[in-house]
Short mmCIF file of C-alpha atoms in Angstrom, two decimals:
data_model
loop_
_atom_site.label_atom_id
_atom_site.label_comp_id
_atom_site.label_asym_id
_atom_site.label_seq_id
_atom_site.Cartn_x
_atom_site.Cartn_y
_atom_site.Cartn_z
CA MET G 1 -16.19 14.13 4.11
CA THR G 2 -14.37 17.43 3.59
CA THR G 3 -11.89 18.02 0.81
CA THR G 4 -8.96 19.44 2.75
CA TYR G 5 -7.04 17.30 5.21
CA GLU G 6 -6.75 19.26 8.45
CA GLY G 7 -3.63 17.54 9.72
CA GLY G 8 -3.01 15.30 12.65
CA VAL G 9 -1.80 15.24 16.23
CA PRO G 10 1.45 13.98 17.80
CA LEU G 11 1.56 10.22 17.27
CA ALA G 12 5.25 9.42 17.77
CA GLU G 13 8.22 10.98 19.49
CA VAL G 14 11.89 10.91 18.52
CA VAL G 15 13.95 10.22 21.62
CA ARG G 16 17.75 10.44 21.47
CA SER G 17 19.87 9.87 24.56
CA GLY G 18 16.80 10.38 26.72
CA PHE G 19 16.00 13.73 25.08
CA VAL G 20 12.88 14.23 22.95
CA GLU G 21 14.27 15.92 19.84
CA GLY G 22 11.20 15.75 17.65
CA LEU G 23 7.63 14.64 17.06
CA HIS G 24 5.80 13.02 14.16
CA ARG G 25 2.20 14.15 13.78
CA GLY G 26 -0.48 12.28 11.93
CA SER G 27 -3.91 10.69 11.99
CA VAL G 28 -5.06 7.14 12.71
CA VAL G 29 -8.34 5.26 12.97
CA VAL G 30 -9.11 1.84 14.44
CA LEU G 31 -12.26 -0.08 13.48
CA ASP G 32 -13.60 -3.16 15.22
CA ALA G 33 -14.75 -6.29 13.38
CA ALA G 34 -18.13 -4.70 12.68
CA GLY G 35 -16.55 -1.61 11.15
CA THR G 36 -17.32 0.64 14.10
CA PRO G 37 -14.60 3.17 15.04
CA VAL G 38 -13.22 2.29 18.48
CA ALA G 39 -10.27 4.70 18.55
CA ALA G 40 -9.06 7.62 16.47
CA ALA G 41 -6.67 10.55 16.57
CA GLY G 42 -6.29 13.49 14.22
CA ASP G 43 -8.39 14.00 11.10
CA VAL G 44 -9.84 10.68 9.96
CA ARG G 45 -12.80 12.11 8.02
CA SER G 46 -11.16 14.32 5.40
CA GLY G 47 -9.66 13.04 2.19
CA ILE G 48 -5.99 12.02 1.99
CA PHE G 49 -4.12 10.37 -0.86
CA PRO G 50 -3.59 6.75 0.31
CA ARG G 51 -1.14 6.36 -2.58
CA SER G 52 -0.30 2.66 -3.03
CA SER G 53 -2.61 1.61 -0.21
CA ASN G 54 -5.36 2.05 -2.82
CA LYS G 55 -3.90 -0.71 -5.01
CA PRO G 56 -5.99 -3.65 -3.69
CA MET G 57 -9.21 -1.80 -4.53
CA GLN G 58 -7.86 -0.85 -7.95
CA ALA G 59 -7.06 -4.53 -8.49
CA ILE G 60 -10.70 -5.34 -7.72
CA GLY G 61 -11.69 -3.03 -10.55
CA MET G 62 -9.28 -4.79 -12.90
CA LEU G 63 -10.59 -8.25 -12.12
CA ARG G 64 -14.18 -7.10 -12.48
CA ALA G 65 -13.32 -5.65 -15.90
CA GLY G 66 -11.97 -8.99 -17.08
CA LEU G 67 -8.28 -9.10 -16.12
CA PRO G 68 -7.49 -12.74 -16.98
CA LEU G 69 -5.22 -13.83 -14.13
CA THR G 70 -5.41 -17.34 -12.68
CA ASP G 71 -2.21 -17.47 -10.63
CA PRO G 72 -2.70 -15.85 -7.20
CA ALA G 73 0.91 -14.67 -7.32
CA ASP G 74 0.06 -12.58 -10.38
CA VAL G 75 -3.00 -11.20 -8.60
CA ALA G 76 -0.71 -10.17 -5.74
CA LEU G 77 1.65 -8.54 -8.24
CA VAL G 78 -0.96 -6.16 -9.67
CA SER G 79 -1.70 -5.10 -6.06
CA ALA G 80 1.97 -4.69 -5.20
CA SER G 81 4.60 -2.04 -4.62
CA HIS G 82 7.43 -4.44 -5.30
CA ALA G 83 11.05 -4.01 -4.29
CA GLY G 84 12.44 -4.79 -7.74
CA GLU G 85 13.94 -8.13 -6.78
CA GLU G 86 14.66 -10.65 -9.52
CA PHE G 87 11.49 -12.66 -8.88
CA HIS G 88 9.41 -9.48 -9.15
CA LEU G 89 10.96 -8.46 -12.45
CA ALA G 90 10.69 -11.95 -13.90
CA ARG G 91 6.98 -12.10 -13.14
CA VAL G 92 6.29 -8.66 -14.63
CA GLY G 93 8.28 -9.57 -17.72
CA ALA G 94 6.46 -12.88 -18.15
CA LEU G 95 3.03 -11.22 -17.99
CA LEU G 96 4.02 -8.61 -20.55
CA ALA G 97 5.58 -11.17 -22.88
CA ALA G 98 2.52 -13.44 -22.73
CA ALA G 99 0.46 -10.50 -23.98
CA GLY G 100 2.93 -9.68 -26.73
CA LEU G 101 4.13 -6.54 -24.96
CA ASP G 102 7.37 -5.25 -23.55
CA GLU G 103 8.15 -2.60 -20.96
CA SER G 104 7.85 0.19 -23.54
CA ALA G 105 4.07 -0.24 -23.24
CA LEU G 106 4.18 0.77 -19.57
CA HIS G 107 3.45 4.39 -18.67
CA CYS G 108 5.22 4.22 -15.30
CA PRO G 109 8.59 6.03 -15.46
CA PRO G 110 11.96 4.28 -15.57
CA ASP G 111 13.35 3.86 -12.07
CA LEU G 112 15.75 1.89 -9.93
CA PRO G 113 14.34 -0.67 -7.49
CA VAL G 114 13.04 0.76 -4.22
CA GLY G 115 14.58 -2.15 -2.33
CA GLU G 116 18.09 -1.20 -1.21
CA LEU G 117 19.64 -4.61 -1.90
CA ALA G 118 18.11 -4.87 -5.36
CA ARG G 119 19.03 -1.27 -6.19
CA ASN G 120 22.65 -1.78 -5.16
CA ALA G 121 22.83 -4.98 -7.19
CA VAL G 122 21.67 -3.14 -10.31
CA LEU G 123 24.22 -0.37 -9.81
CA ARG G 124 27.07 -2.80 -9.14
CA ALA G 125 26.22 -4.57 -12.39
CA GLY G 126 26.37 -1.28 -14.29
CA GLY G 127 22.62 -1.14 -14.84
CA GLY G 128 20.27 1.82 -14.65
CA PRO G 129 16.60 2.72 -14.39
CA THR G 130 13.99 0.69 -16.27
CA ARG G 131 10.20 0.73 -16.31
CA THR G 132 9.83 -2.80 -14.97
CA GLN G 133 12.03 -1.95 -11.98
CA MET G 134 9.63 0.85 -11.02
CA ASN G 135 7.73 -0.39 -7.96
CA CYS G 136 4.31 0.12 -9.60
CA SER G 137 5.11 -1.85 -12.76
CA GLY G 138 2.92 -4.74 -11.61
CA LYS G 139 -0.09 -2.46 -11.32
CA HIS G 140 0.60 -0.90 -14.71
CA THR G 141 1.00 -4.34 -16.28
CA GLY G 142 -2.38 -5.32 -14.81
CA MET G 143 -3.93 -2.15 -16.23
CA LEU G 144 -2.58 -2.93 -19.72
CA LEU G 145 -3.81 -6.52 -19.62
CA THR G 146 -7.22 -5.35 -18.43
CA CYS G 147 -7.47 -3.01 -21.41
CA LEU G 148 -6.61 -5.85 -23.78
CA ALA G 149 -9.20 -8.14 -22.17
CA ALA G 150 -11.94 -5.49 -22.20
CA GLY G 151 -11.22 -4.26 -25.72
CA TRP G 152 -10.25 -0.78 -24.52
CA PRO G 153 -7.46 1.23 -26.16
CA ARG G 154 -4.06 0.97 -24.50
CA GLY G 155 -3.25 4.57 -25.35
CA GLY G 156 -3.86 6.88 -22.42
CA TYR G 157 -4.82 4.02 -20.11
CA TRP G 158 -3.51 6.14 -17.23
CA ARG G 159 -5.79 9.10 -17.84
CA PRO G 160 -8.69 9.59 -15.36
CA GLU G 161 -11.27 9.69 -18.16
CA HIS G 162 -10.13 6.39 -19.72
CA PRO G 163 -12.75 3.58 -19.33
CA LEU G 164 -10.25 1.61 -17.25
CA GLN G 165 -9.71 4.39 -14.72
CA VAL G 166 -13.43 5.07 -14.52
CA ARG G 167 -13.93 1.43 -13.47
CA LEU G 168 -11.07 1.53 -10.98
CA ARG G 169 -12.38 4.71 -9.39
CA ALA G 170 -15.79 3.11 -9.00
CA ALA G 171 -14.22 0.15 -7.17
CA VAL G 172 -12.23 2.36 -4.80
CA GLU G 173 -15.29 4.47 -3.98
CA GLU G 174 -17.52 1.41 -3.52
CA PHE G 175 -15.24 -0.32 -1.05
CA CYS G 176 -14.34 2.85 0.85
CA GLY G 177 -18.03 3.75 1.03
CA GLU G 178 -17.48 7.33 -0.08
CA GLU G 179 -16.80 9.43 -3.16
CA ALA G 180 -13.23 10.46 -3.87
CA SER G 181 -12.75 14.06 -2.76
CA ALA G 182 -9.88 14.69 -5.17
CA VAL G 183 -8.01 13.06 -8.05
CA GLY G 184 -4.27 13.51 -8.42
CA VAL G 185 -1.34 12.02 -10.31
CA ASP G 186 0.51 9.34 -8.38
CA GLY G 187 4.27 8.92 -8.53
CA CYS G 188 3.84 6.25 -11.21
CA GLY G 189 1.71 8.53 -13.41
CA ALA G 190 -1.61 6.78 -12.78
CA PRO G 191 -4.50 8.49 -10.96
CA VAL G 192 -4.56 8.56 -7.17
CA LEU G 193 -7.89 9.10 -5.40
CA ALA G 194 -8.38 10.93 -2.12
CA VAL G 195 -10.47 9.13 0.49
CA SER G 196 -10.62 9.38 4.26
CA LEU G 197 -8.65 7.16 6.61
CA THR G 198 -11.97 5.84 7.89
CA GLY G 199 -12.97 4.91 4.35
CA LEU G 200 -9.60 3.28 3.74
CA ALA G 201 -9.84 1.16 6.89
CA ARG G 202 -13.41 0.25 5.93
CA ALA G 203 -12.22 -0.96 2.52
CA TYR G 204 -9.53 -3.21 4.01
CA LEU G 205 -12.02 -4.71 6.43
CA ARG G 206 -14.32 -5.49 3.51
CA LEU G 207 -11.43 -7.10 1.64
CA VAL G 208 -10.64 -9.60 4.38
CA SER G 209 -14.29 -10.17 5.32
CA GLY G 210 -15.54 -10.99 1.82
CA GLU G 211 -17.10 -14.32 1.00
CA PRO G 212 -14.67 -16.97 -0.28
CA GLY G 213 -14.50 -16.72 -4.04
CA SER G 214 -15.61 -13.08 -4.13
CA VAL G 215 -13.37 -10.69 -6.00
CA GLU G 216 -12.37 -8.89 -2.80
CA ARG G 217 -11.39 -12.12 -1.06
CA THR G 218 -9.51 -13.19 -4.17
CA ILE G 219 -7.35 -10.08 -3.84
CA ALA G 220 -6.92 -10.38 -0.07
CA ASP G 221 -6.13 -14.09 -0.20
CA ALA G 222 -3.59 -13.63 -3.01
CA MET G 223 -1.76 -10.85 -1.16
CA ARG G 224 -1.68 -12.81 2.09
CA ALA G 225 -0.51 -15.98 0.33
CA HIS G 226 2.30 -14.11 -1.47
CA PRO G 227 3.41 -11.29 0.84
CA GLU G 228 6.92 -11.27 -0.62
CA ILE G 229 5.44 -10.18 -3.96
CA VAL G 230 3.36 -7.41 -2.37
CA GLY G 231 6.45 -5.67 -1.00
CA GLY G 232 9.70 -7.56 -0.96
CA THR G 233 11.90 -9.73 1.19
CA TRP G 234 12.51 -6.96 3.73
CA ALA G 235 9.42 -4.80 3.21
CA GLU G 236 7.49 -3.90 6.35
CA ASP G 237 4.06 -4.92 5.02
CA THR G 238 5.51 -8.22 3.75
CA ARG G 239 7.05 -9.02 7.11
CA LEU G 240 3.89 -8.05 8.96
CA MET G 241 1.80 -10.42 6.84
CA ARG G 242 4.33 -13.20 7.41
CA GLY G 243 4.47 -12.65 11.15
CA LEU G 244 0.76 -12.10 11.85
CA PRO G 245 -1.19 -14.81 9.97
CA GLY G 246 -4.43 -13.62 8.42
CA VAL G 247 -3.58 -9.93 8.39
CA LEU G 248 -3.72 -7.95 5.14
CA ALA G 249 -1.41 -4.93 5.02
CA LYS G 250 -0.30 -2.48 2.36
CA ILE G 251 2.00 0.50 2.62
CA GLY G 252 1.43 3.75 0.74
CA ALA G 253 3.83 6.60 0.15
CA GLU G 254 3.88 9.67 2.39
CA GLY G 255 3.55 7.74 5.63
CA VAL G 256 0.38 5.74 4.88
CA ILE G 257 -0.43 2.15 5.81
CA ALA G 258 -3.65 0.16 6.13
CA ALA G 259 -4.15 -3.26 7.70
CA ALA G 260 -7.05 -5.54 8.56
CA LEU G 261 -7.62 -8.93 10.18
CA PRO G 262 -10.92 -10.80 9.71
CA GLY G 263 -13.02 -11.03 12.86
CA VAL G 264 -10.76 -8.48 14.59
CA GLY G 265 -10.81 -5.12 12.84
CA ALA G 266 -8.84 -2.69 10.70
CA VAL G 267 -6.45 0.25 10.99
CA ALA G 268 -5.49 3.06 8.63
CA LEU G 269 -3.02 5.83 9.37
CA LYS G 270 -1.03 8.66 7.84
CA ILE G 271 2.11 10.30 9.19
CA ASP G 272 1.83 13.94 8.15
CA ASP G 273 5.48 14.51 7.26
CA GLY G 274 5.59 11.27 5.28
CA ALA G 275 8.26 9.74 7.51
CA GLY G 276 8.35 5.97 7.15
CA ARG G 277 10.18 5.54 10.43
CA ALA G 278 7.11 6.53 12.46
CA ARG G 279 4.61 4.46 10.48
CA MET G 280 5.17 1.02 11.97
CA PRO G 281 5.45 2.03 15.66
CA VAL G 282 2.10 3.85 15.37
CA LEU G 283 0.56 0.91 13.51
CA VAL G 284 1.69 -1.48 16.25
CA SER G 285 0.13 0.77 18.88
CA ALA G 286 -3.13 0.77 16.91
CA LEU G 287 -3.16 -3.01 16.35
CA ARG G 288 -2.58 -3.61 20.03
CA ARG G 289 -5.74 -1.63 20.74
CA LEU G 290 -7.49 -4.49 18.93
CA GLY G 291 -5.90 -6.98 21.32
CA LEU G 292 -3.30 -8.29 18.88
CA GLN G 293 0.04 -9.60 20.11
CA ALA G 294 2.83 -11.21 18.10
CA PRO G 295 6.65 -11.16 17.99
CA VAL G 296 6.54 -9.16 14.75
CA LEU G 297 4.62 -6.42 16.58
CA ASP G 298 7.27 -6.37 19.29
CA GLU G 299 9.89 -6.01 16.54
CA TYR G 300 8.22 -2.93 15.08
CA ALA G 301 7.00 -1.34 18.33
CA GLU G 302 9.91 1.12 18.20
CA GLN G 303 12.27 2.26 15.46
CA PRO G 304 15.85 2.35 16.81
CA LEU G 305 17.99 5.48 16.47
CA LEU G 306 21.74 5.09 16.17
CA GLY G 307 24.60 7.20 17.45
CA GLY G 308 28.13 6.14 16.60
CA GLY G 309 26.72 2.97 15.12
CA VAL G 310 24.99 1.82 18.31
CA PRO G 311 21.39 2.31 19.53
CA VAL G 312 20.99 5.52 21.54
CA GLY G 313 17.24 6.06 21.30
CA ALA G 314 14.11 5.28 19.34
CA VAL G 315 11.10 6.56 17.49
CA ARG G 316 8.21 5.39 19.64
CA PRO G 317 4.46 5.94 19.71
CA VAL G 318 2.90 8.43 22.07
CA TRP G 319 -0.69 7.68 21.06
#
């Protein structure tokens, strides 16, 4: 695996009034049930930052280090990029309170909810940014509780050299089957590890294919049982997991998403310009290469474009 991502190829076109006004480039890989690549486009061997798509593997590292969670919904929360809805915030707050902590212990920055409805509700009520509203607060809460369980210091728990982050890096590299080619700082302040799209897809396939009771299946089963916690009521990965039973999916920033279905295969992709509007149409195209069909895939096959408040075109896959 090389260090520098070489960039992708045209994966989606932006069509307005029958005129192609733009293209979204990126890279995508499709693995079959055995983990063999069956289709790919762009650079799927170099490292990219999967951003929050790494969270399920980080959660594996937390559980292995002693994170004492028994409720699958809480397991889903530490793997989540939540939308800041009331049920998300209540669950984060309850976990912190049970450990004798409050949101001041979190290193993630204060933020407004990423979910539009939740964000607007906060603003209408006169509220502002808080750490628990930040979409990674579940992950950071899990990191803190892991430190308490393992006897590690809470101070600097986000630093790459901290014992916690060393364990989490080992889990990501193990399940991706490759060493991280770079370490950066994610939007939440925690480390983000660069792996290839092939490695990312491989990790998701291992998550859903693990033996019942294994730590990887515990994570995958929790996320699939509580998809609304993983994203939010209207989140794309949440709705995909609701509409395609058995699939595990997780969005990452900058146009990343990974998904896997046991006995079928896995997909990982990145849209180079980070545009979320191209992510789902390309994912649907990739999942259909694995023979999958479902109404939710039809829903996301194209992203409508509006003109004057009515549909006049779409973002649609060309790969």
